[in-house]
Amino acid sequence: MLVPMLLAIIFIVYGIMSLTPGDPAQLILGTRASPEAIAGLRHEMGFDKPFVVRYGEYVAKAARGDFGNSWRTGRPVFQVIAGRFPTTIKLSLAAVVLAVLVGVPLGVLAAVKQYSIFDVIGTTIAMFMASIPGFWFGLMAILFFSLKLRLLPSNGADSLKHYILPAVTLAIPVAASLLRLTRTTMLETIRQDYIRTARAKGQTEGKVIFRHALKNALLPVVTATGMEFGGLLGGVVTIETVFSINGVGMLIIDAIRMKDIPQVTGCAIFLAASFMILMLFVDILYAYIDPRIKASYQKMN
Amino acid sequence: MAEPQTPLLSIRGLEVRYETDEAITHAVNGINLDINVGETVGLVGETGAGKTTTALAVMRLLPHRTGKITEGCILFRGEDVLRKSNGEMRQMRGERISMIFQDPMTSLNPTMTMGEQIRESLEIHNKGMSAALTDARVDELLTMVGIPPRRKHEYPHQFSGGMKQRIVIAIALACRPELLIADEPTTALDVTIQAQVLALMNELKESMRTSMILITHDLGVVSEMCDKVAIMYAGEIIERGSADDILDDGPHHPYTVGLFNSIPDIERESKRLSPIAGLMPDPAALPGGCKFHPRCGDAADACRSLAPPPFVSGEHIIACHKFGSSNGGRI
């Protein structure tokens, strides 16, 4: 499933990039180049060939790990991404961990104490937080924590301290949606018959919630967390720009601005592939949590 | 004849309401019921008559936000269950009073193995029991309900409905409870399995001297299993007596008569089933007088305005104006 998906993604990304206006050869050589030189470069780079042929050549090269060279710097695209990717991964991983640590327990609390003050405040704040755009929140955070209080650095990714603001900014909407989802699934789970069975055994309320309800309620939350993680990989584009962090997001924005087509294509494909690998990982994790899914996989093999 | 004894469980004047923003539902309205040691009492009635609510009240497992016991007491060996602390109540649940729920398909945790779920019951009530001993008891319980112990590492989805209900029974009986409440234990099972499960329950109940409240709407099950029967309608017990009293041809509450008439007779040829006309009243807006009068063919003026006095004949009690009153008070 991964391979055809990747081929389709490459097709779409590569196709969109080819449809963008502007002649690449002209872009590289500048406005004062002679028409002959431009035509020569076009031929050299293969832009005079039909799209399908170029796509085929691109895929063939990509399969060997060659995504072309950046037009701007001349360095291999893949190498540039590999240099930037760890920063992005660290940032989004920190955000996801933070979001899960905050969102899931608060969601459980809101469900177990439904209609209590925890529930009302938790869900109301979550609704606001989920609606606030990330870049706005990031800018406000910089204004307050960096400029006013001078507590935290506003840009770069040099130390752990640098990660705090961007990670929190990224985590907030994710935590908010995880809170709401956990609350919903938990409410549904604690109304199940097997929860009543556990209570009828004389089990303590804490164990009823943590041993019986939580595992069942977390199944959809695990999927959502994986999706959110993938979403974050795309979401870092704005946040990395706001906080001037040299990650893949920043790279893609710069590349778009410079019309560095191989770099943009490479980044987009790379992010899409990461997303797919993440979802695969979530599926595998799912099988470990839910014995019914494991059983259906075993039947298939 | 059994000599007079203190009942194991004694429900007195129990009233339960469900309070929501929209309405107050009068689910149980002042019922009295006694269960002696070793006895099986059948609680019979239509869906919505308050049978399950009564059971949940005894277990103190009513939905805690909406379900409220407003009146009455529930005495278990003379102690009021309603006055117990949550901790004391937890110790009773599963050890002294157990409950089997209606649908075995949903009453087991899908992410825990069967063994773990039986084990849990044992661990809660036998703190300090060695792991080896607990394991042995799990195997013993599985054997007892006719499931090979090697299957304890499997999950609920790997079992059939009948097997799941056997495991639910094993969980309920794990700590040899004094009282077992079975809430329609066979309704969700198919007919051939029903008989097996009932036979199993009867056998285990006999060997453990467990008393049982059997909630059902199946009069066939009642005749096979029960010593005493109470018939519920709209949150009240409208007729009560020994199984023989209820099943014989003597005087009955018109509702009981209706219940029996709605069973198709295999020897008589009839084109249609004969159900009781009308529906159970909305428990949020119960009619005055006798709750059954809107559906009753024999309804008179008194039925519309006055609660019916009990007609008592030995153990057999009927709440209906038709039979007049032999003394005051309610059933």
XYZ file of C-alpha atoms in Angstrom:
632
model
C 0.000 0.000 0.000
C 2.856 2.368 0.785
C 4.438 2.242 -2.683
C 1.385 3.113 -4.829
C 0.476 5.839 -2.336
C 3.955 7.310 -2.619
C 3.797 7.175 -6.430
C 0.465 9.016 -6.345
C 1.830 11.620 -3.954
C 4.893 12.197 -6.114
C 2.644 12.486 -9.152
C 0.445 15.126 -7.513
C 3.279 17.159 -5.994
C 5.408 16.957 -9.114
C 2.401 17.788 -11.277
C 1.469 20.873 -9.250
C 5.025 22.113 -9.319
C 5.165 21.713 -13.117
C 1.945 23.672 -13.518
C 3.232 26.684 -11.613
C 3.898 29.621 -13.908
C 7.438 30.726 -14.710
C 10.139 29.122 -16.806
C 12.658 27.320 -14.605
C 15.531 27.912 -16.996
C 14.756 31.611 -17.066
C 14.586 31.634 -13.297
C 18.000 30.025 -12.953
C 19.789 32.096 -15.554
C 18.141 35.405 -14.692
C 16.305 37.904 -16.894
C 19.318 38.984 -18.934
C 20.155 35.541 -20.340
C 19.946 35.032 -24.079
C 17.059 32.962 -25.511
C 19.624 30.439 -26.852
C 21.137 29.931 -23.407
C 17.695 29.430 -21.905
C 16.704 26.932 -24.573
C 20.005 25.145 -24.031
C 19.471 24.853 -20.315
C 15.878 23.728 -20.832
C 17.160 20.921 -23.006
C 19.919 20.066 -20.572
C 17.452 19.835 -17.666
C 14.952 17.911 -19.708
C 12.162 20.496 -19.531
C 11.481 20.092 -23.226
C 10.359 16.515 -22.649
C 6.674 15.641 -21.973
C 5.487 15.671 -18.338
C 4.946 11.916 -18.100
C 8.501 11.214 -19.213
C 9.895 13.681 -16.699
C 7.716 12.131 -13.978
C 9.016 8.676 -14.866
C 12.611 9.830 -14.752
C 12.023 11.584 -11.436
C 10.505 8.475 -9.861
C 13.305 6.280 -11.184
C 15.884 8.571 -9.632
C 13.919 9.016 -6.417
C 13.815 5.249 -5.985
C 17.613 5.406 -5.750
C 17.404 8.210 -3.192
C 18.210 10.957 -5.667
C 15.657 13.773 -5.517
C 17.785 16.126 -7.643
C 19.821 19.097 -6.605
C 18.619 22.390 -5.261
C 18.629 25.084 -7.904
C 19.606 27.631 -5.324
C 22.514 25.958 -3.590
C 23.277 23.075 -5.909
C 23.327 20.666 -2.950
C 21.408 17.385 -3.134
C 17.813 17.987 -1.978
C 17.692 14.887 0.170
C 20.848 15.855 2.016
C 19.465 19.296 2.834
C 16.233 17.807 4.174
C 18.081 15.204 6.226
C 20.048 18.023 7.851
C 16.897 19.916 8.817
C 14.554 17.048 9.644
C 15.806 16.244 13.180
C 14.847 19.750 14.358
C 11.327 19.380 12.966
C 10.901 15.906 14.410
C 12.129 17.020 17.838
C 9.741 19.952 17.787
C 6.660 18.021 16.721
C 7.477 15.085 18.981
C 7.785 17.449 21.939
C 4.452 18.999 20.983
C 2.693 15.632 20.687
C 4.057 14.340 23.979
C 3.018 17.564 25.676
C -0.439 17.458 24.088
C -1.027 13.834 25.136
C 0.208 14.453 28.670
C -2.140 17.395 29.084
C -5.100 16.525 26.853
C -5.728 12.881 27.739
C -5.739 13.139 31.565
C -7.883 16.267 31.437
C -10.250 14.531 29.030
C -10.559 11.555 31.393
C -11.177 13.904 34.306
C -13.841 15.815 32.371
C -15.635 12.576 31.510
C -15.442 10.956 34.931
C -16.644 14.155 36.584
C -19.149 14.983 33.874
C -20.947 18.341 34.376
C -18.583 19.218 37.215
C -16.524 22.398 37.268
C -13.542 20.460 35.763
C -15.673 19.368 32.873
C -17.194 22.775 32.161
C -13.936 24.716 32.421
C -11.928 22.039 30.612
C -14.236 21.755 27.618
C -14.800 25.507 27.338
C -11.088 26.319 27.351
C -10.447 23.440 24.971
C -13.005 24.848 22.550
C -11.279 28.230 22.558
C -7.818 26.757 22.248
C -8.825 24.566 19.342
C -10.201 27.601 17.493
C -7.237 29.938 17.930
C -4.893 29.845 14.909
C -1.409 28.604 15.836
C 0.550 31.466 14.286
C -1.483 34.047 16.204
C -0.926 32.216 19.426
C 2.783 31.971 18.609
C 3.053 35.702 17.991
C 1.211 36.486 21.239
C 3.489 34.109 23.117
C 6.560 35.828 21.691
C 5.167 39.252 22.614
C 4.417 38.223 26.150
C 7.127 35.752 27.166
C 10.013 37.035 25.067
C 9.511 40.757 24.677
C 7.623 41.658 27.859
C 8.824 39.165 30.446
C 12.113 38.333 28.658
C 11.832 34.789 29.991
C 12.228 32.732 26.858
C 14.027 33.200 23.541
C 11.825 34.134 20.610
C 13.685 32.438 17.797
C 16.134 29.704 16.879
C 16.472 26.157 18.151
C 19.797 26.159 19.901
C 18.840 24.935 23.362
C 16.003 23.210 25.177
C 14.751 26.632 26.241
C 14.276 27.550 22.582
C 11.899 24.666 22.096
C 9.492 25.651 24.887
C 7.447 28.357 23.145
C 7.127 26.708 19.722
C 6.387 23.291 21.237
C 3.702 24.711 23.525
C 2.221 26.710 20.659
C 2.057 23.600 18.508
C 0.727 21.470 21.368
C -2.171 23.695 22.427
C -4.671 22.975 19.636
C -3.671 19.304 19.648
C -4.128 19.040 23.413
C -7.500 20.741 23.068
C -8.783 18.335 20.445
C -7.376 15.313 22.321
C -9.156 16.520 25.462
C -12.467 16.705 23.668
C -12.008 13.366 21.948
C -10.873 11.589 25.125
C -13.854 13.008 26.986
C -16.277 11.787 24.326
C -14.866 8.268 24.019
C -14.488 7.962 27.781
C -18.111 8.997 28.355
C -19.174 6.399 25.850
C -17.005 3.723 27.442
C -18.122 4.258 31.037
C -21.713 3.628 29.952
C -20.801 0.201 28.598
C -22.152 -2.933 30.240
C -18.708 -4.290 31.050
C -18.026 -1.252 33.206
C -21.150 -2.117 35.179
C -19.897 -5.703 35.399
C -16.620 -4.460 36.851
C -18.492 -2.389 39.420
C -20.712 -5.367 40.245
C -17.553 -7.332 41.064
C -16.887 -4.795 43.805
C -13.981 -3.165 42.002
C -12.899 0.257 43.226
C -13.881 3.231 41.102
C -10.242 4.077 40.309
C -9.555 0.596 38.951
C -12.842 0.569 37.055
C -11.684 3.705 35.248
C -8.027 2.863 34.746
C -8.138 -0.898 34.238
C -11.394 -1.275 32.379
C -12.459 1.989 30.804
C -9.232 3.729 29.824
C -7.807 1.056 27.538
C -11.043 0.804 25.602
C -11.545 4.557 25.466
C -8.009 5.200 24.248
C -8.337 3.203 21.018
C -9.735 6.122 18.975
C -7.437 8.519 20.827
C -4.379 6.607 19.616
C -5.491 6.976 16.006
C -6.240 10.649 16.520
C -2.840 11.228 18.111
C -1.144 9.667 15.102
C -3.174 11.850 12.756
C -2.425 14.940 14.809
C 1.277 14.085 14.786
C 1.138 13.873 11.017
C -0.805 17.123 10.928
C 1.885 18.738 13.060
C 4.532 17.839 10.496
C 2.597 20.072 8.132
C 1.689 22.573 10.836
C 5.326 23.262 11.640
C 5.555 25.212 8.389
C 3.891 28.255 9.967
C 5.249 27.796 13.468
C 8.853 27.363 12.298
C 8.461 30.553 10.323
C 7.011 32.445 13.286
C 9.844 31.306 15.556
C 12.567 31.327 12.840
C 13.483 27.704 13.413
C 15.606 26.008 10.756
C 13.469 22.942 10.218
C 11.866 21.363 7.195
C 8.927 23.793 7.459
C 11.182 26.803 7.133
C 13.074 25.075 4.335
C 9.902 24.498 2.334
C 8.758 28.121 2.779
C 12.166 29.450 1.639
C 12.223 27.047 -1.274
C 8.761 28.146 -2.408
C 9.765 31.790 -2.195
C 12.877 31.100 -4.300
C 11.000 28.900 -6.780
C 13.453 26.138 -5.922
C 11.241 23.448 -7.434
C 13.313 20.317 -6.684
C 13.624 21.381 -3.066
C 9.869 22.025 -2.652
C 8.974 18.747 -4.333
C 11.474 16.859 -2.206
C 10.204 18.401 1.034
C 6.552 17.747 0.226
C 7.260 14.127 -0.671
C 9.372 13.708 2.431
C 6.631 15.067 4.738
C 3.975 12.947 3.041
C 6.127 9.840 3.406
C 6.722 10.604 7.093
C 2.985 10.912 7.579
C 2.407 7.542 5.953
C 5.053 5.836 8.045
C 3.481 7.363 11.150
C 0.073 6.004 10.259
C 1.576 2.576 9.657
C 3.098 2.762 13.108
C -0.287 3.725 14.593
C -1.907 0.725 12.910
C 0.675 -1.600 14.399
C 0.213 -0.019 17.819
C -3.530 -0.472 17.493
C -3.126 -4.198 17.090
C -1.212 -4.303 20.353
C -3.973 -2.519 22.250
C -7.029 -4.207 20.790
C -6.978 -8.013 20.747
C -9.821 -8.055 18.217
C -7.695 -6.253 15.633
C -4.704 -8.480 16.303
C -6.935 -11.487 15.719
C -8.139 -10.174 12.378
C -4.530 -9.585 11.252
C -3.589 -13.097 12.285
C -6.482 -14.464 10.273
C -5.332 -12.598 7.194
C -1.840 -14.087 7.305
C -43.532 -26.271 54.638
C -40.648 -23.985 55.487
C -40.742 -22.647 59.044
C -40.747 -18.856 59.474
C -37.240 -17.455 59.209
C -35.525 -14.101 58.776
C -35.318 -13.478 55.079
C -31.889 -13.151 53.448
C -33.017 -10.071 51.594
C -35.957 -7.952 52.495
C -37.084 -5.000 50.404
C -39.503 -2.661 52.159
C -41.400 0.192 50.535
C -38.697 0.782 47.952
C -39.159 3.810 45.718
C -36.702 4.685 42.983
C -36.844 7.705 40.722
C -34.768 8.793 37.781
C -34.468 12.554 37.802
C -33.438 14.309 34.630
C -33.886 17.880 33.484
C -36.898 16.901 31.398
C -38.831 14.654 33.717
C -38.971 12.625 36.870
C -39.413 8.968 36.045
C -41.100 6.906 38.749
C -39.385 3.616 38.037
C -40.146 1.738 41.258
C -43.076 2.745 43.442
C -43.101 1.221 46.900
C -42.424 -2.463 46.495
C -42.009 -5.111 49.197
C -40.206 -8.359 48.534
C -38.611 -11.087 50.683
C -36.076 -13.660 49.592
C -35.282 -16.511 51.974
C -32.050 -18.487 52.037
C -31.852 -20.958 49.175
C -34.959 -19.580 47.485
C -35.367 -18.475 43.894
C -37.720 -15.562 43.426
C -38.886 -14.671 39.949
C -39.437 -11.026 39.152
C -41.689 -10.924 36.109
C -42.980 -8.077 33.998
C -42.783 -6.215 30.747
C -39.802 -4.145 29.694
C -39.873 -0.947 31.708
C -41.769 -2.385 34.665
C -38.876 -1.555 37.021
C -37.347 -5.019 37.400
C -33.801 -4.068 36.517
C -34.081 -0.837 38.515
C -35.025 -2.876 41.581
C -31.990 -5.106 41.040
C -29.649 -2.169 40.555
C -31.017 -0.568 43.708
C -30.142 -3.709 45.677
C -26.623 -3.617 44.191
C -26.502 0.163 44.736
C -25.452 0.486 41.113
C -28.117 2.921 39.934
C -26.725 5.635 37.659
C -25.382 7.920 40.345
C -26.396 11.253 38.898
C -29.981 10.474 37.909
C -31.048 7.393 39.861
C -32.296 8.118 43.376
C -33.743 5.876 46.049
C -36.286 8.165 47.645
C -38.069 5.856 50.056
C -37.813 2.494 51.751
C -35.073 0.165 52.883
C -33.268 -2.916 51.619
C -32.254 -5.265 54.403
C -29.608 -7.874 53.700
C -29.397 -10.234 56.653
C -31.025 -7.501 58.705
C -28.565 -4.770 57.731
C -29.754 -1.841 55.665
C -27.823 -1.866 52.403
C -28.788 1.755 51.760
C -26.994 2.919 54.904
C -23.694 1.282 54.047
C -20.692 3.354 53.028
C -19.389 3.048 49.484
C -16.441 1.017 50.755
C -18.633 -1.428 52.673
C -20.908 -1.725 49.659
C -17.952 -2.546 47.388
C -16.998 -5.380 49.703
C -20.506 -6.807 49.494
C -20.713 -6.594 45.736
C -19.304 -9.656 44.076
C -18.696 -11.398 47.394
C -22.116 -11.570 49.075
C -24.397 -10.241 46.322
C -23.566 -10.850 42.669
C -25.327 -9.885 39.516
C -25.541 -11.385 36.049
C -26.491 -8.938 33.340
C -28.767 -9.436 30.398
C -26.450 -9.265 27.419
C -23.338 -11.439 27.605
C -22.091 -9.934 24.338
C -21.463 -6.568 25.985
C -20.974 -7.409 29.638
C -17.376 -8.572 29.286
C -14.419 -6.272 28.721
C -13.217 -6.806 25.118
C -9.598 -5.945 25.923
C -9.102 -8.347 28.843
C -8.730 -12.111 28.669
C -11.469 -14.235 30.209
C -9.029 -15.539 32.802
C -8.113 -12.024 33.901
C -11.753 -11.083 34.269
C -12.558 -14.061 36.479
C -9.345 -13.556 38.418
C -10.232 -9.954 39.123
C -13.275 -10.960 41.134
C -11.192 -13.378 43.213
C -8.435 -10.841 43.788
C -10.787 -8.120 44.993
C -12.351 -10.279 47.672
C -9.487 -12.574 48.619
C -6.631 -10.228 49.345
C -3.486 -12.190 50.125
C -4.583 -15.322 48.278
C -1.490 -16.729 46.537
C -1.229 -16.424 42.762
C -1.058 -20.185 42.345
C -4.170 -20.694 44.426
C -6.045 -17.998 42.501
C -5.027 -19.610 39.213
C -6.249 -22.960 40.413
C -9.580 -21.419 41.426
C -9.956 -19.758 38.005
C -9.453 -23.160 36.362
C -11.915 -24.727 38.770
C -14.550 -22.090 38.003
C -14.116 -22.521 34.261
C -14.450 -26.280 34.584
C -17.525 -25.755 36.730
C -19.302 -23.820 33.963
C -18.119 -26.289 31.320
C -15.370 -24.313 29.605
C -11.912 -25.868 29.148
C -9.496 -23.969 31.435
C -6.898 -23.757 28.670
C -9.126 -21.161 27.008
C -8.668 -18.648 29.808
C -6.033 -16.757 27.808
C -8.550 -15.975 25.093
C -10.547 -12.790 24.677
C -14.347 -12.385 24.703
C -14.598 -12.071 20.911
C -13.307 -15.626 20.612
C -16.314 -17.075 22.452
C -19.946 -17.648 21.515
C -22.817 -15.909 23.329
C -23.681 -18.956 25.417
C -20.061 -19.431 26.463
C -19.758 -15.778 27.383
C -22.815 -16.054 29.601
C -21.253 -19.107 31.271
C -18.181 -17.031 31.993
C -20.337 -14.206 33.333
C -21.895 -16.822 35.626
C -18.439 -18.009 36.675
C -17.469 -14.419 37.525
C -20.674 -13.905 39.510
C -20.235 -17.130 41.463
C -16.457 -16.828 41.928
C -16.746 -15.795 45.582
C -19.737 -18.032 46.416
C -22.227 -15.188 46.963
C -25.252 -15.588 49.224
C -27.509 -13.840 46.735
C -27.358 -13.939 42.961
C -29.386 -11.471 40.935
C -29.827 -12.689 37.384
C -31.220 -10.007 35.093
C -32.785 -11.802 32.146
C -29.764 -14.124 31.894
C -31.090 -15.987 28.880
C -32.971 -13.341 26.917
C -30.032 -12.655 24.601
C -29.290 -16.330 23.987
C -30.893 -18.625 21.476
C -33.413 -21.153 22.695
C -31.241 -24.272 22.757
C -28.557 -22.474 24.734
C -31.149 -20.956 27.100
C -32.027 -24.352 28.518
C -28.362 -25.232 29.066
C -27.603 -21.985 30.841
C -30.686 -22.255 33.054
C -29.849 -25.837 33.970
C -26.301 -24.774 34.816
C -27.537 -21.925 37.003
C -29.967 -24.173 38.813
C -27.318 -26.805 39.466
C -24.765 -24.292 40.775
C -27.340 -22.512 42.889
C -28.331 -25.818 44.517
C -24.739 -26.846 45.199
C -23.787 -23.477 46.686
C -27.078 -22.851 48.501
C -27.262 -19.464 46.829
C -30.507 -17.552 46.850
C -31.530 -16.022 43.577
C -33.610 -13.220 42.169
C -34.421 -14.168 38.612
C -35.599 -11.300 36.488
C -37.417 -12.466 33.406
C -40.426 -11.963 31.229
C -40.497 -15.593 30.266
C -43.190 -17.454 32.228
C -41.753 -20.759 31.052
C -38.495 -19.952 32.804
C -40.458 -19.008 35.919
C -42.223 -22.346 36.090
C -38.944 -24.230 35.793
C -36.779 -22.208 38.130
C -38.725 -20.269 40.737
C -40.071 -20.982 44.209
C -41.825 -17.643 44.485
C -42.938 -15.136 41.896
C -43.625 -11.413 41.989
C -45.282 -9.763 39.020
C -44.360 -6.155 38.413
C -46.264 -3.543 36.516
C -45.346 0.152 36.233
C -43.021 0.004 39.212
C -45.371 -1.894 41.522
C -45.727 -5.524 42.463
C -49.309 -6.269 41.498
C -49.337 -9.953 42.339
C -47.084 -12.097 44.447
C -47.109 -15.678 45.674
C -45.535 -19.083 45.425
C -44.868 -20.330 41.907
C -47.843 -22.658 42.285
C -50.117 -19.781 43.345
C -49.187 -17.829 40.254
C -49.304 -20.722 37.809
C -52.544 -22.338 39.023
C -56.078 -21.568 37.823
C -57.154 -19.616 40.912
C -57.877 -15.884 41.062
C -55.302 -13.646 39.392
C -54.670 -10.006 38.699
C -56.078 -9.136 35.265
C -52.540 -8.268 34.159
C -51.250 -11.720 35.115
C -54.152 -13.254 33.221
C -53.181 -11.096 30.242
C -49.575 -12.263 30.469
C -50.618 -15.902 30.405
C -53.076 -15.345 27.577
C -50.361 -13.789 25.476
C -48.467 -17.098 25.433
C -49.594 -19.031 22.358
C -51.080 -22.400 23.287
C -49.584 -25.235 21.296
C -52.719 -27.397 21.581
C -55.213 -24.772 20.566
C -55.234 -23.509 17.049
C -55.238 -19.728 16.897
C -54.554 -17.449 13.992
C -53.214 -14.550 16.012
C -51.351 -13.979 19.213
C -53.447 -12.309 21.892
C -51.366 -9.558 23.435
C -52.514 -7.247 26.214
C -54.076 -4.214 24.556
C -52.306 -0.898 24.913
C -48.863 -0.011 26.225
C -47.276 0.313 29.616
C -47.919 3.846 30.939
C -45.122 6.401 30.719
C -43.427 6.172 34.127
C -42.918 9.940 34.011
C -46.716 10.418 33.939
C -48.371 7.485 35.686
C -52.177 7.277 35.796
C -53.984 7.668 39.127
C -55.713 4.803 40.918
C -54.721 1.366 39.702
C -51.834 1.821 37.232
C -53.245 -0.926 35.040
C -56.775 0.478 34.649
C -56.288 2.073 31.179
C -55.521 -1.389 29.767
C -57.803 -3.437 31.980
C -61.000 -4.950 30.562
C -62.589 -5.109 34.037
C -61.846 -1.522 35.052
C -64.525 0.092 37.237
C -64.856 3.594 38.674
C -62.891 2.748 41.803
C -59.951 1.601 39.651
C -59.568 5.080 38.176
C -59.362 6.926 41.463
C -58.230 4.589 44.251
C -55.086 2.546 44.604
C -56.219 -1.074 44.822
C -56.132 -2.743 48.256
C -54.336 -6.081 48.500
C -56.338 -9.269 48.441
C -54.493 -11.789 50.598
C -54.919 -15.537 50.551
C -52.081 -17.225 52.450
C -48.881 -16.256 50.688
C -50.732 -15.210 47.579
C -51.406 -11.469 47.338
C -53.183 -9.632 44.536
C -53.554 -5.866 44.260
C -56.869 -5.475 42.453
C -60.259 -3.947 43.244
C -61.926 -7.020 41.762
C -61.186 -9.114 44.828
C -61.934 -6.532 47.500
C -59.747 -6.058 50.527
C -58.938 -8.440 53.308
C -56.838 -5.950 55.257
C -55.259 -2.524 54.816
C -51.846 -1.557 53.523
C -50.056 -2.315 50.315
C -48.501 -5.442 48.974
